[in-house]
Coordinates of C-alpha atoms in Angstrom, one line a residue:
Chain G
X327 CA 0.0 0.0 0.0
X328 CA 1.3 3.4 -0.9
X329 CA 0.9 6.2 1.6
X330 CA -1.1 9.3 0.8
X331 CA 2.0 11.4 0.7
X332 CA 3.6 9.0 -1.8
X333 CA 0.6 9.1 -3.9
X334 CA 0.5 12.9 -3.7
X335 CA 4.1 13.2 -4.6
X336 CA 4.0 10.9 -7.6
X337 CA 0.8 12.5 -8.9
X338 CA 1.4 16.2 -8.3
X339 CA 5.0 16.9 -7.7
X340 CA 6.9 14.6 -10.0
X341 CA 8.4 16.5 -12.9
X342 CA 11.0 13.9 -13.8
X343 CA 11.5 13.3 -17.6
X344 CA 13.4 10.3 -18.8
X345 CA 13.7 10.7 -22.5
X346 CA 13.3 13.2 -25.3
X347 CA 9.9 11.9 -26.3
X348 CA 8.5 12.4 -22.8
X349 CA 10.1 15.8 -22.8
X350 CA 8.0 16.9 -25.8
X351 CA 4.6 15.7 -24.5
X352 CA 1.8 18.2 -24.4
X353 CA 1.2 17.7 -20.7
X354 CA 4.8 17.4 -19.7
X355 CA 4.4 16.7 -16.0
X356 CA 2.2 14.3 -14.2
X357 CA 0.6 17.3 -12.5
X358 CA -0.7 18.8 -15.7
X359 CA -1.9 15.4 -17.0
X360 CA -3.8 14.8 -13.7
X361 CA -5.6 18.1 -14.0
X362 CA -6.5 17.3 -17.6
X363 CA -8.1 14.1 -16.5
X364 CA -9.9 15.9 -13.7
X365 CA -11.2 18.4 -16.3
X366 CA -12.5 15.5 -18.4
X367 CA -14.1 13.9 -15.4
X368 CA -15.8 17.1 -14.4
X369 CA -17.2 17.3 -17.9
X370 CA -18.6 13.8 -17.7
X371 CA -20.1 14.5 -14.3
X372 CA -21.8 17.7 -15.4
X373 CA -23.2 15.9 -18.4
X374 CA -24.6 13.0 -16.3
X375 CA -26.1 15.5 -13.8
X376 CA -27.6 17.5 -16.7
X377 CA -29.2 14.3 -18.1
X378 CA -30.7 13.6 -14.7
X379 CA -32.1 17.2 -14.7
X380 CA -29.7 18.9 -12.3
X381 CA -27.3 21.7 -13.0
X382 CA -26.7 22.7 -16.6
X383 CA -29.7 23.1 -18.9
X384 CA -30.1 23.3 -22.6
X385 CA -29.3 27.1 -22.7
X386 CA -26.1 26.5 -20.8
X387 CA -25.1 23.8 -23.2
X388 CA -25.9 26.1 -26.1
X389 CA -23.5 28.7 -24.8
X390 CA -20.8 26.0 -24.3
X391 CA -21.4 24.9 -27.9
X392 CA -21.0 28.5 -29.1
X393 CA -17.7 28.6 -27.2
X394 CA -16.4 25.4 -28.8
X395 CA -17.4 26.4 -32.3
X396 CA -15.6 29.8 -31.9
X397 CA -12.6 28.0 -30.4
X398 CA -12.1 25.9 -33.5
X399 CA -12.2 29.0 -35.7
X400 CA -9.9 30.9 -33.4
X401 CA -7.3 28.2 -33.1
X402 CA -7.1 28.3 -36.9
X403 CA -6.8 32.0 -37.0
X404 CA -4.2 31.9 -34.3
X405 CA -2.1 29.6 -36.4
X406 CA -2.2 32.2 -39.2
X407 CA -2.0 35.5 -37.2
X408 CA -0.2 34.4 -34.0
X409 CA 2.2 31.8 -35.3
X410 CA 2.9 32.8 -38.9
X411 CA 2.4 36.5 -38.4
X412 CA 0.1 37.0 -41.4
X413 CA -2.9 39.2 -40.6
X414 CA -6.3 38.1 -41.9
X415 CA -9.6 40.0 -41.9
X416 CA -11.4 37.4 -43.9
X417 CA -11.9 34.6 -41.5
X418 CA -15.6 34.9 -41.1
X419 CA -15.8 34.5 -44.9
X420 CA -13.9 31.2 -44.7
X421 CA -16.4 30.2 -42.0
X422 CA -19.1 31.2 -44.4
X423 CA -17.6 29.1 -47.3
X424 CA -17.6 26.1 -44.9
X425 CA -21.1 26.7 -43.6
X426 CA -22.7 27.0 -47.0
X427 CA -20.7 24.1 -48.4
X428 CA -21.8 21.9 -45.5
X429 CA -25.4 23.2 -45.7
X430 CA -25.7 22.4 -49.4
X431 CA -24.1 19.0 -49.0
X432 CA -26.5 18.1 -46.1
X433 CA -29.7 19.4 -47.7
X434 CA -29.1 18.7 -51.3
X435 CA -27.0 15.5 -51.2
X436 CA -27.9 14.1 -47.8
X437 CA -24.3 13.8 -46.5
X438 CA -23.8 13.0 -42.8
X439 CA -22.5 15.9 -40.8
X440 CA -19.0 14.5 -40.2
X441 CA -18.3 14.0 -44.0
X442 CA -19.8 17.4 -45.0
X443 CA -17.8 19.1 -42.2
X444 CA -14.5 17.7 -43.6
X445 CA -15.4 18.6 -47.2
X446 CA -16.4 22.0 -46.0
X447 CA -13.0 22.4 -44.4
X448 CA -11.3 21.3 -47.6
X449 CA -13.3 23.7 -49.8
X450 CA -12.4 26.5 -47.4
X451 CA -8.8 25.4 -47.5
X452 CA -8.8 25.7 -51.3
X453 CA -10.2 29.3 -50.9
X454 CA -7.4 29.9 -48.3
X455 CA -4.8 28.8 -50.9
X456 CA -6.1 31.4 -53.4
X457 CA -6.4 34.2 -50.8
X458 CA -2.9 33.4 -49.7
X459 CA -1.3 34.0 -53.1
X460 CA -0.8 37.8 -52.5
X461 CA 1.4 36.9 -49.5
X462 CA 4.1 36.2 -52.0
X463 CA 4.6 39.9 -52.5
X464 CA 2.9 41.7 -49.6
X465 CA 2.7 41.3 -45.8
X466 CA 1.3 43.1 -42.8
X467 CA -1.5 45.6 -43.3
X468 CA -1.4 45.3 -47.0
X469 CA -2.0 41.6 -46.8
X470 CA -4.9 42.3 -44.4
X471 CA -6.5 44.6 -47.0
X472 CA -6.2 41.8 -49.6
X473 CA -8.0 39.4 -47.2
X474 CA -10.6 42.1 -46.6
X475 CA -11.3 42.0 -50.4
X476 CA -12.1 38.3 -50.1
X477 CA -14.5 39.0 -47.2
X478 CA -16.3 41.7 -49.3
X479 CA -16.6 39.3 -52.2
X480 CA -18.1 36.6 -50.0
X481 CA -20.4 39.1 -48.2
X482 CA -21.7 40.2 -51.6
X483 CA -21.8 36.7 -53.1
X484 CA -23.8 34.9 -50.4
X485 CA -26.6 37.5 -50.7
X486 CA -26.7 37.9 -54.4
X487 CA -26.0 34.4 -55.7
X488 CA -29.6 33.4 -54.9
X489 CA -29.8 30.2 -57.0
X490 CA -27.1 28.6 -54.8
X491 CA -27.3 30.3 -51.4
X492 CA -31.0 31.4 -51.4
X493 CA -29.9 34.9 -50.5
X494 CA -31.0 36.6 -47.3
X495 CA -33.4 33.8 -46.5
X496 CA -30.6 31.4 -45.9
X497 CA -30.6 27.6 -46.0
X498 CA -32.4 25.7 -43.3
X499 CA -30.6 22.7 -41.9
X500 CA -32.0 19.5 -40.3
X501 CA -31.1 18.2 -36.9
X502 CA -27.4 17.4 -36.8
X503 CA -26.5 13.8 -37.0
X504 CA -23.6 11.5 -36.3
X505 CA -23.8 8.9 -39.0
X506 CA -27.5 8.5 -38.6
X507 CA -27.6 9.1 -34.8
X508 CA -29.6 12.3 -34.4
X509 CA -28.0 14.9 -32.0
X510 CA -31.2 16.5 -31.2
X511 CA -30.5 18.1 -27.8
X512 CA -27.8 20.7 -27.3
X513 CA -26.0 18.5 -24.9
X514 CA -25.7 15.6 -27.3
X515 CA -24.4 18.0 -29.9
X516 CA -22.0 19.2 -27.2
X517 CA -20.5 15.7 -26.9
X518 CA -19.8 15.7 -30.6
X519 CA -18.4 19.2 -30.7
X520 CA -16.2 18.5 -27.7
X521 CA -14.6 15.5 -29.4
X522 CA -14.1 17.5 -32.6
X523 CA -12.6 20.4 -30.7
X524 CA -10.2 18.2 -28.8
X525 CA -9.0 16.6 -32.1
X526 CA -8.6 20.0 -33.7
X527 CA -6.8 21.4 -30.7
X528 CA -4.5 18.4 -30.4
X529 CA -3.7 18.6 -34.2
X530 CA -2.9 22.3 -33.9
X531 CA -0.6 21.6 -30.9
X532 CA 1.0 18.8 -32.9
X533 CA 1.6 21.1 -35.8
X534 CA 3.2 23.7 -33.6
X535 CA 5.7 21.2 -32.1
X536 CA 6.6 19.8 -35.5
X537 CA 8.8 21.2 -38.2
X538 CA 5.8 22.8 -39.8
X539 CA 4.9 24.9 -36.8
X540 CA 8.5 25.9 -36.3
X541 CA 8.8 27.0 -39.9
X542 CA 5.6 29.2 -39.3
X543 CA 7.2 30.9 -36.3
X544 CA 10.5 31.3 -38.1
X545 CA 8.6 33.2 -40.9
X546 CA 6.9 35.4 -38.3
X547 CA 10.2 36.2 -36.4
X548 CA 12.6 36.7 -39.3
X549 CA 11.7 35.7 -42.8
X550 CA 15.0 36.5 -44.4
X551 CA 17.1 34.3 -42.2
X552 CA 14.4 31.6 -42.4
X553 CA 14.9 31.4 -46.1
X554 CA 18.7 31.3 -45.7
X555 CA 18.6 28.4 -43.3
X556 CA 16.5 26.4 -45.8
X557 CA 12.8 27.1 -45.3
X558 CA 10.9 27.8 -48.6
X559 CA 8.9 30.8 -47.4
X560 CA 6.0 31.0 -49.9
X561 CA 4.8 27.4 -49.7
X562 CA 4.7 27.6 -46.0
X563 CA 2.7 30.8 -46.1
X564 CA 0.2 29.1 -48.4
X565 CA 0.1 26.1 -46.1
X566 CA -0.6 28.4 -43.1
X567 CA -3.4 30.1 -45.0
X568 CA -5.0 26.8 -46.1
X569 CA -4.7 25.1 -42.7
X570 CA -6.2 28.2 -41.0
X571 CA -9.0 28.3 -43.6
X572 CA -9.6 24.6 -43.0
X573 CA -10.2 25.2 -39.3
X574 CA -12.5 28.1 -40.2
X575 CA -14.4 26.0 -42.7
X576 CA -14.9 23.2 -40.2
X577 CA -16.0 25.8 -37.6
X578 CA -18.5 27.2 -40.1
X579 CA -20.0 23.8 -40.8
X580 CA -20.4 23.2 -37.1
X581 CA -21.9 26.6 -36.5
X582 CA -24.4 26.2 -39.3
X583 CA -25.5 22.9 -37.7
X584 CA -25.6 24.5 -34.3
X585 CA -27.9 27.3 -35.5
X586 CA -29.8 24.9 -37.9
X587 CA -29.5 27.6 -40.5
X588 CA -26.9 29.2 -42.8
X589 CA -27.6 32.9 -43.2
X590 CA -25.4 35.7 -44.6
X591 CA -25.1 37.9 -41.5
X592 CA -23.5 35.2 -39.4
X593 CA -20.4 35.5 -41.7
X594 CA -20.2 39.2 -42.0
X595 CA -17.0 41.3 -41.7
X596 CA -17.9 42.2 -38.1
X597 CA -17.4 38.5 -37.2
X598 CA -14.0 38.5 -38.7
X599 CA -13.0 41.4 -36.5
X600 CA -14.5 39.6 -33.5
X601 CA -12.4 36.5 -34.3
X602 CA -9.3 38.6 -34.5
X603 CA -10.1 40.2 -31.2
X604 CA -10.4 36.8 -29.6
X605 CA -7.0 35.9 -30.8
X606 CA -5.5 39.1 -29.6
X607 CA -7.2 39.1 -26.2
X608 CA -6.3 35.5 -25.7
X609 CA -2.6 36.0 -26.6
X610 CA -1.1 35.8 -30.1
X611 CA 0.8 32.6 -30.8
X612 CA -0.5 30.8 -27.7
X613 CA -3.0 28.0 -28.2
X614 CA -4.0 28.0 -24.5
X615 CA -4.5 31.7 -24.7
X616 CA -7.1 31.2 -27.5
X617 CA -9.2 29.2 -25.0
X618 CA -9.3 32.1 -22.6
X619 CA -9.9 34.6 -25.4
X620 CA -12.9 32.7 -26.8
X621 CA -14.4 32.2 -23.3
X622 CA -14.0 35.9 -22.4
X623 CA -15.4 37.2 -25.7
X624 CA -18.3 34.8 -25.8
X625 CA -19.2 35.0 -22.1
X626 CA -19.0 38.7 -21.4
X627 CA -22.0 39.7 -23.6
X628 CA -24.0 36.7 -22.3
X629 CA -23.3 37.6 -18.7
X630 CA -24.0 41.3 -19.3
X631 CA -27.3 40.3 -20.9
X632 CA -28.2 38.2 -17.9
X633 CA -27.1 41.0 -15.5
X634 CA -29.3 43.6 -17.1
X635 CA -32.3 41.4 -17.3
X636 CA -31.8 40.6 -13.6
X637 CA -31.7 44.4 -12.9
X638 CA -34.9 44.9 -14.9
X639 CA -36.7 42.3 -12.8
X640 CA -35.4 43.6 -9.5
X641 CA -35.7 47.3 -10.1
X642 CA -37.6 48.6 -13.1
X643 CA -38.5 46.9 -16.4
X644 CA -37.6 50.0 -18.3
X645 CA -34.0 49.7 -17.2
X646 CA -33.2 47.4 -20.2
X647 CA -34.2 50.2 -22.6
X648 CA -32.0 52.7 -20.8
X649 CA -29.0 50.3 -20.4
X650 CA -29.3 48.5 -23.7
X651 CA -26.6 50.7 -25.3
X652 CA -24.6 50.6 -22.1
X653 CA -23.9 46.9 -22.7
X654 CA -22.0 47.6 -25.9
X655 CA -20.0 50.3 -24.1
X656 CA -19.0 48.0 -21.2
X657 CA -18.1 45.2 -23.7
X658 CA -16.0 47.5 -25.8
X659 CA -14.5 49.2 -22.8
X660 CA -13.4 45.8 -21.4
X661 CA -11.7 44.9 -24.7
X662 CA -9.8 48.3 -24.8
X663 CA -8.8 48.0 -21.1
X664 CA -7.5 44.5 -21.8
X665 CA -5.3 45.6 -24.7
X666 CA -3.9 48.6 -22.8
X667 CA -3.1 46.7 -19.6
X668 CA -2.3 43.3 -20.9
X669 CA -1.1 43.6 -24.5
X670 CA 0.2 40.0 -24.4
X671 CA -3.3 38.8 -23.7
X672 CA -4.9 36.6 -21.1
X673 CA -2.1 34.0 -21.5
X674 CA 0.3 36.4 -19.8
X675 CA -2.1 36.5 -16.8
X676 CA -2.4 32.8 -16.8
X677 CA 1.5 32.5 -16.8
X678 CA 1.7 34.9 -13.8
X679 CA -0.8 32.9 -11.8
X680 CA 1.0 29.7 -12.7
X681 CA 4.4 31.1 -11.7
X682 CA 3.0 32.3 -8.4
X683 CA 1.6 28.9 -7.5
X684 CA 4.7 27.0 -8.7
X685 CA 6.7 28.4 -5.8
X686 CA 3.6 29.0 -3.8
X687 CA 4.0 28.3 -0.1
X688 CA 7.7 29.2 0.1
X689 CA 8.3 32.0 -2.5
X690 CA 11.7 32.9 -1.0
X691 CA 13.1 29.5 -2.0
X692 CA 13.7 30.0 -5.7
X693 CA 14.4 27.3 -8.1
Chain M
X1202 CA 47.6 22.4 -44.0
X1203 CA 48.5 20.7 -47.3
X1204 CA 46.3 21.7 -50.1
X1205 CA 46.3 21.0 -53.7
X1206 CA 45.1 23.4 -56.4
X1207 CA 42.4 21.2 -57.9
X1208 CA 40.7 20.4 -54.6
X1209 CA 38.5 23.5 -54.4
X1210 CA 35.1 23.5 -52.7
X1211 CA 33.9 26.9 -53.9
X1212 CA 35.1 28.5 -57.1
X1213 CA 33.9 32.0 -57.8
X1214 CA 34.7 33.6 -61.2
X1215 CA 34.0 37.2 -62.3
X1216 CA 31.4 38.0 -59.6
X1217 CA 29.9 41.5 -60.1
X1218 CA 27.1 43.0 -58.0
X1219 CA 25.8 46.5 -58.2
X1220 CA 23.0 48.4 -56.5
X1221 CA 21.8 50.8 -59.1
X1222 CA 24.9 52.6 -60.4
X1223 CA 27.1 51.7 -57.5
X1224 CA 29.3 48.7 -58.0
X1225 CA 29.5 46.9 -54.7
X1226 CA 31.6 44.0 -56.0
X1227 CA 33.7 44.3 -59.1
X1228 CA 34.8 41.2 -61.0
X1229 CA 35.8 39.2 -57.9
X1230 CA 37.3 35.8 -58.5
X1231 CA 38.4 33.5 -55.7
X1232 CA 38.6 29.8 -55.0
X1233 CA 38.2 28.3 -51.5
X1234 CA 40.2 25.1 -50.9
X1235 CA 38.3 22.2 -49.3
X1236 CA 38.9 22.0 -45.5
X1237 CA 40.5 25.4 -45.2
X1238 CA 39.8 28.4 -43.0
X1239 CA 39.5 31.1 -45.7
X1240 CA 39.4 34.6 -44.3
X1241 CA 38.1 37.7 -46.0
X1242 CA 39.3 41.0 -44.5
X1243 CA 39.0 44.6 -45.6
X1244 CA 37.9 48.0 -44.3
X1245 CA 34.3 48.8 -43.6
X1246 CA 32.2 49.0 -46.8
X1247 CA 34.6 46.8 -48.8
X1248 CA 31.8 44.4 -49.8
X1249 CA 32.6 41.5 -47.5
X1250 CA 29.1 40.9 -46.3
X1251 CA 27.7 41.5 -49.8
X1252 CA 30.0 38.7 -51.1
X1253 CA 28.6 36.3 -48.5
X1254 CA 25.0 37.4 -49.3
X1255 CA 25.8 36.5 -53.0
X1256 CA 27.1 33.1 -52.1
X1257 CA 23.8 32.5 -50.2
X1258 CA 22.0 33.8 -53.3
X1259 CA 20.2 36.3 -51.0
X1260 CA 21.5 39.0 -53.3
X1261 CA 21.2 38.3 -57.0
X1262 CA 24.6 39.1 -58.6
X1263 CA 24.6 40.8 -62.0
X1264 CA 27.0 38.3 -63.4
X1265 CA 28.9 35.4 -61.9
X1266 CA 30.0 31.8 -62.2
X1267 CA 29.9 30.1 -58.9
X1268 CA 30.7 26.4 -58.7
X1269 CA 30.1 24.8 -55.3
X1270 CA 31.2 21.2 -55.1
X1271 CA 30.5 20.8 -58.8
X1272 CA 27.1 22.6 -58.8
X1273 CA 26.4 26.0 -60.4
X1274 CA 24.9 28.2 -57.7
X1275 CA 23.7 30.9 -60.1
X1276 CA 19.9 31.0 -60.3
X1277 CA 19.2 28.8 -57.3
X1278 CA 16.8 29.9 -54.6
X1279 CA 18.4 30.7 -51.2
X1280 CA 16.6 27.8 -49.4
X1281 CA 18.0 25.4 -52.0
X1282 CA 21.5 26.8 -51.5
X1283 CA 21.1 25.9 -47.8
X1284 CA 20.2 22.3 -48.7
X1285 CA 23.3 22.0 -50.8
X1286 CA 25.4 22.5 -47.6
X1287 CA 26.1 26.2 -47.2
X1288 CA 25.3 27.5 -43.8
X1289 CA 26.0 30.9 -42.3
X1290 CA 25.9 33.1 -39.2
X1291 CA 24.8 36.7 -39.3
X1292 CA 26.6 39.9 -38.4
X1293 CA 23.6 41.2 -36.5
X1294 CA 22.2 38.1 -34.9
X1295 CA 19.2 37.0 -36.9
X1296 CA 17.7 34.4 -34.7
X1297 CA 14.0 33.7 -34.1
X1298 CA 13.5 35.6 -30.9
X1299 CA 10.2 34.1 -29.9
X1300 CA 11.5 30.5 -29.8
X1301 CA 13.7 28.6 -27.4
X1302 CA 17.3 27.8 -28.1
X1303 CA 16.4 24.2 -28.9
X1304 CA 13.7 25.1 -31.4
X1305 CA 16.1 27.6 -33.1
X1306 CA 18.7 24.9 -33.5
X1307 CA 16.0 22.4 -34.7
X1308 CA 15.1 24.9 -37.4
X1309 CA 18.6 24.5 -38.7
X1310 CA 17.6 20.8 -39.3
X1311 CA 14.4 21.9 -41.1
X1312 CA 15.3 20.7 -44.6
X1313 CA 16.8 17.4 -43.2
X1314 CA 13.6 16.4 -41.5
X1315 CA 10.8 14.4 -43.1
X1316 CA 7.8 16.5 -44.2
X1317 CA 4.3 15.1 -44.0
X1318 CA 1.3 17.3 -43.1
X1319 CA -0.9 14.5 -41.9
X1320 CA 2.1 13.0 -40.1
X1321 CA 2.6 16.2 -38.2
X1322 CA -1.0 16.8 -37.6
X1323 CA -1.7 13.4 -36.1
X1324 CA 1.8 13.0 -34.8
X1325 CA 2.3 9.7 -36.6
X1326 CA 5.1 7.4 -35.3
X1327 CA 7.4 7.8 -38.3
X1328 CA 7.4 11.6 -38.0
X1329 CA 8.0 11.4 -34.2
X1330 CA 10.8 8.9 -34.7
X1331 CA 12.5 11.2 -37.3
X1332 CA 12.1 14.2 -35.0
X1333 CA 13.5 12.4 -32.0
X1334 CA 16.5 11.1 -34.1
X1335 CA 17.3 14.7 -34.9
X1336 CA 16.8 15.9 -31.4
X1337 CA 19.2 13.2 -30.1
X1338 CA 21.8 14.3 -32.6
X1339 CA 21.3 17.9 -31.7
X1340 CA 21.6 17.2 -28.0
X1341 CA 24.7 15.0 -28.3
X1342 CA 26.6 16.7 -31.1
X1343 CA 25.7 20.4 -31.0
X1344 CA 24.4 21.5 -27.6
X1345 CA 27.2 19.8 -25.9
X1346 CA 29.8 20.9 -28.4
X1347 CA 28.7 24.6 -28.2
X1348 CA 28.2 24.5 -24.4
X1349 CA 24.5 25.5 -24.8
X1350 CA 22.9 22.6 -22.9
X1351 CA 21.8 24.7 -19.9
X1352 CA 20.1 27.3 -22.2
X1353 CA 18.0 24.6 -24.0
X1354 CA 14.6 26.0 -23.0
X1355 CA 15.5 29.7 -22.7
X1356 CA 13.8 31.9 -25.2
X1357 CA 16.5 33.5 -27.4
X1358 CA 15.2 37.0 -26.8
X1359 CA 16.2 36.7 -23.1
X1360 CA 19.8 35.6 -23.7
X1361 CA 23.0 37.8 -23.5
X1362 CA 24.7 38.7 -26.8
X1363 CA 27.6 36.3 -26.5
X1364 CA 25.3 33.3 -26.0
X1365 CA 23.1 34.4 -28.9
X1366 CA 26.2 34.4 -31.2
X1367 CA 26.8 30.8 -30.1
X1368 CA 23.2 29.8 -30.8
X1369 CA 23.6 31.4 -34.2
X1370 CA 26.7 29.2 -34.9
X1371 CA 25.0 26.1 -33.4
X1372 CA 22.0 26.7 -35.7
X1373 CA 24.3 26.8 -38.7
X1374 CA 26.2 23.7 -37.6
X1375 CA 22.8 21.8 -37.2
X1376 CA 22.5 22.2 -41.0
X1377 CA 25.4 19.7 -41.4
X1378 CA 27.1 22.1 -43.7
X1379 CA 30.1 21.5 -46.1
X1380 CA 30.8 25.2 -46.1
X1381 CA 30.2 27.5 -43.1
X1382 CA 30.1 31.3 -43.6
X1383 CA 30.9 33.3 -40.5
X1384 CA 30.1 37.0 -40.7
X1385 CA 32.0 38.9 -38.0
X1386 CA 31.3 36.4 -35.4
X1387 CA 33.7 38.0 -32.9
X1388 CA 32.4 41.5 -33.2
X1389 CA 31.5 43.1 -29.9
X1390 CA 32.9 40.2 -27.8
X1391 CA 35.2 40.3 -24.8
X1392 CA 38.7 38.7 -25.0
X1393 CA 37.6 35.5 -23.3
X1394 CA 34.5 35.0 -25.5
X1395 CA 36.7 35.6 -28.5
X1396 CA 39.0 32.8 -27.4
X1397 CA 36.1 30.5 -26.9
X1398 CA 34.9 31.2 -30.4
X1399 CA 38.4 30.7 -31.8
X1400 CA 38.5 27.3 -30.3
X1401 CA 35.0 26.5 -31.7
X1402 CA 36.2 27.5 -35.2
X1403 CA 39.2 25.3 -35.0
X1404 CA 37.2 22.4 -33.7
X1405 CA 34.6 22.8 -36.5
X1406 CA 37.4 22.8 -39.1
X1407 CA 39.4 19.9 -37.7
X1408 CA 36.8 17.6 -36.1
X1409 CA 33.9 18.2 -38.4
X1410 CA 35.9 18.8 -41.5
X1411 CA 33.9 21.9 -42.5
X1412 CA 35.3 24.5 -44.8
X1413 CA 35.0 27.9 -43.3
X1414 CA 34.8 31.4 -45.0
X1415 CA 35.4 33.8 -42.2
X1416 CA 34.9 37.6 -42.3
X1417 CA 36.5 39.3 -39.4
X1418 CA 37.9 42.6 -38.2
X1419 CA 40.1 41.2 -35.5
X1420 CA 43.3 40.9 -37.6
X1421 CA 45.4 39.1 -35.0
X1422 CA 42.8 36.3 -34.7
X1423 CA 42.5 36.1 -38.5
X1424 CA 46.3 35.9 -39.0
X1425 CA 46.6 33.2 -36.3
X1426 CA 43.8 30.9 -37.5
X1427 CA 43.5 31.3 -41.3
X1428 CA 44.9 29.0 -43.9
X1429 CA 44.4 31.7 -46.6
X1430 CA 43.4 35.3 -46.5
X1431 CA 41.7 37.4 -49.1
X1432 CA 41.7 41.2 -48.9
X1433 CA 38.9 43.3 -50.4
X1434 CA 38.7 47.1 -50.7
X1435 CA 35.9 49.1 -52.4
X1436 CA 34.6 46.0 -54.0
X1437 CA 37.9 45.0 -55.6
X1438 CA 40.1 42.1 -54.6
X1439 CA 43.5 43.4 -53.6
X1440 CA 45.3 40.2 -53.0
X1441 CA 45.0 36.7 -51.7
X1442 CA 47.5 34.3 -50.1
X1443 CA 49.0 33.0 -46.9
X1444 CA 48.5 35.2 -43.9
X1445 CA 52.2 36.2 -43.7
X1446 CA 52.3 37.1 -47.4
X1447 CA 49.2 39.2 -47.2
X1448 CA 50.5 41.2 -44.2
X1449 CA 53.4 42.4 -46.1
X1450 CA 51.5 43.4 -49.3
X1451 CA 51.9 47.1 -49.9
X1452 CA 48.4 47.7 -51.1
X1453 CA 47.0 46.0 -48.0
X1454 CA 49.0 48.3 -45.7
X1455 CA 47.8 51.2 -47.8
X1456 CA 44.1 50.1 -47.5
X1457 CA 44.3 49.8 -43.7
X1458 CA 46.7 52.6 -42.9
X1459 CA 46.4 55.0 -45.8
X1460 CA 49.1 56.4 -48.1
X1461 CA 52.0 58.3 -46.8
X1462 CA 52.1 61.7 -48.3
X1463 CA 55.5 63.0 -49.1
X1464 CA 55.8 66.7 -49.2

C-alpha cells in the first residue's frame, strides 16, 4: 500500500523526464496530466447531472457549444496570425464558405455531418490557398487589405447568388446527426463538438511542435534568415493560409448545424473582427490563450445580458431600454482595457498565476 | 595544411554586384580550398558581407560563375542553397527571438527532417521517430559541443549577446554544412569570449571537417587561425595568399593605414 504522501508526490510533484519523447509531450508533467483528467471527469459528471435534470440546462449547453465552435475557428486564425504572423480579416468569410458548403451537402445531397464538415474544411482550405497568393509579395496591413477584399466578395456573393445560397433567407438545416444518430439536444451536440474540438486542438498543438509549426514561427520572427537556413517561405505561407482556412471551414459547418441555418449575416466582416479580437485578447501565438480569449469574448455579452435582465426584474422593467446601449460600451471598454493593460493577452495573466503557485507556499526558496 | 590546387570546394569567377549605379563587388574571383579556413578581410564597406550574401544567393549578382562542389549556384533559390550544404551566421544576430534555443537549432535541421502534413497533424510514429532522431543528434553533437545545454529551454530573446552568437553558430552547424560562412562572429565580444569562439572555429574545421569562410575585423585572430586570407577594398580584390604574405603586401598596408604623403 502506498501512503497518501507517496501518492500525492507521484501525482502532483513529479516533474521527472526520462527521454526526449517524454520531454515533448503536451502535458509534460504528471501534475498537468492529472488536471486534464480531472477536467474531463468534471465534464462527464456535469453531463450526467444534466441528463438527470440537475445543473446545466439546454441554454447553458448552447453557450458552451458556441464557445467550442468559436474555439475551432480561433485556433485556426491563431495559427495564421499568431504563429505565422500573417494578418487576416477574412476569417468569417472562410467560415461562411464552410457553412454554405456543408449546408448544401446536407440538404441537397444528404451527406452525414462529419463528412460534410470535412469537405467544408477542404473547400475553405482551397479558398485559403487562393487568398494566400498575394502573400508572395505583400505582408502586414497590405495583406490584411487583400483578405478584406475576399471578405467583401463573400459578403456580396452569399446575398446575391440566390440560386445557390438562397440569398438573405438562408438555408435551413435539419437536426445534426452523427452517421445516422440524431444529435437532437444541445448536450448531445456538445459531446460531438467537444470531441471535434479536442482533435482540432490536439492537431494544432502537434503542428506547432513539429517542423511545420517551427517554420511558421520562423517566418513570423525573421523571414530573411528563415529562407537562408533552408525554409521555402512562400509554400509555408500558403500552407498556413490553407490550414487556417480549413479550421474556419470546419467551424463554419459546425456553426451552421448548431444554429440549424446558414444565413449571410453570421459570416459578415464584423465577425472577422471579433475572431481577430479573440486571438489578440487570448494571446497571439498561444493556443492556451485562445481558449481564454474565446471564453472571455463569448461569455461577457451573455453575462451582461443576464445581469441587465436581472436588474430589470429587481428594479424597473424600463432599465433594459436605458441600459441597452450601455452593454456595448461595457463590452467595448473591457476589450480596450485589456489591450492597454495586458497587450500580451490573457495568456500572460495565466502564466503569472502559474508562476505564483509554482513556488507558492515558500516563495523565498527560488528554483 | 597541405592543399592542392584542384581540390577547391567553392570556385567563384567574375562576380559582379551593383546596387543601381554603385558597383559593390567588381569582378571578384576566388577559390576556396576544401577543408580550409579562408578569411576575408578589408575595411568597412569593402563588400565582404555582400559577397557572402551573394554566395547565399540572397543577393542576385549581375553576373557570376559560382561552382560549389561541382554545382552551379547561379539562379538557385536561397533555401535550395542551404540544402546544398552552405550554412551561415549573421553579423547582427538574426535568430528567431520568440522561440527557445532548442527550437532555433532544430530549425537548422528543417530541410533534413521528413515532411508530412498529416504525419505532423496526427503525430504519426514515423514523424515522431524522425524528429527524435534529430533531437538526439542535436543534444549530443551540437548543444554539448557549443556549451549550450543549460540554455536549451530559454527563449532566445532573453539571452545575452555572446550566447546568442553561439546559438547562431549552433543553428548553422545543425544544418550539417560543407561550407560555413561566419560573418564577423567575434564583433563586440570580450577577449575570453573571442578565445572560446576561436576554439570552436578550430574544432569545427578539424573535427567536423567543415570548410569555413570567415569575415572578421580582429586581424590578429585572422592571422593566427586562417589558412588563406583574401583582402577586399571598395569592391575589388586586392590580394590573396597565406597570412604572412598578405600582411606584407603594400596595397593591404595602404588600404588599412592610408598612403604616406611626401611633401
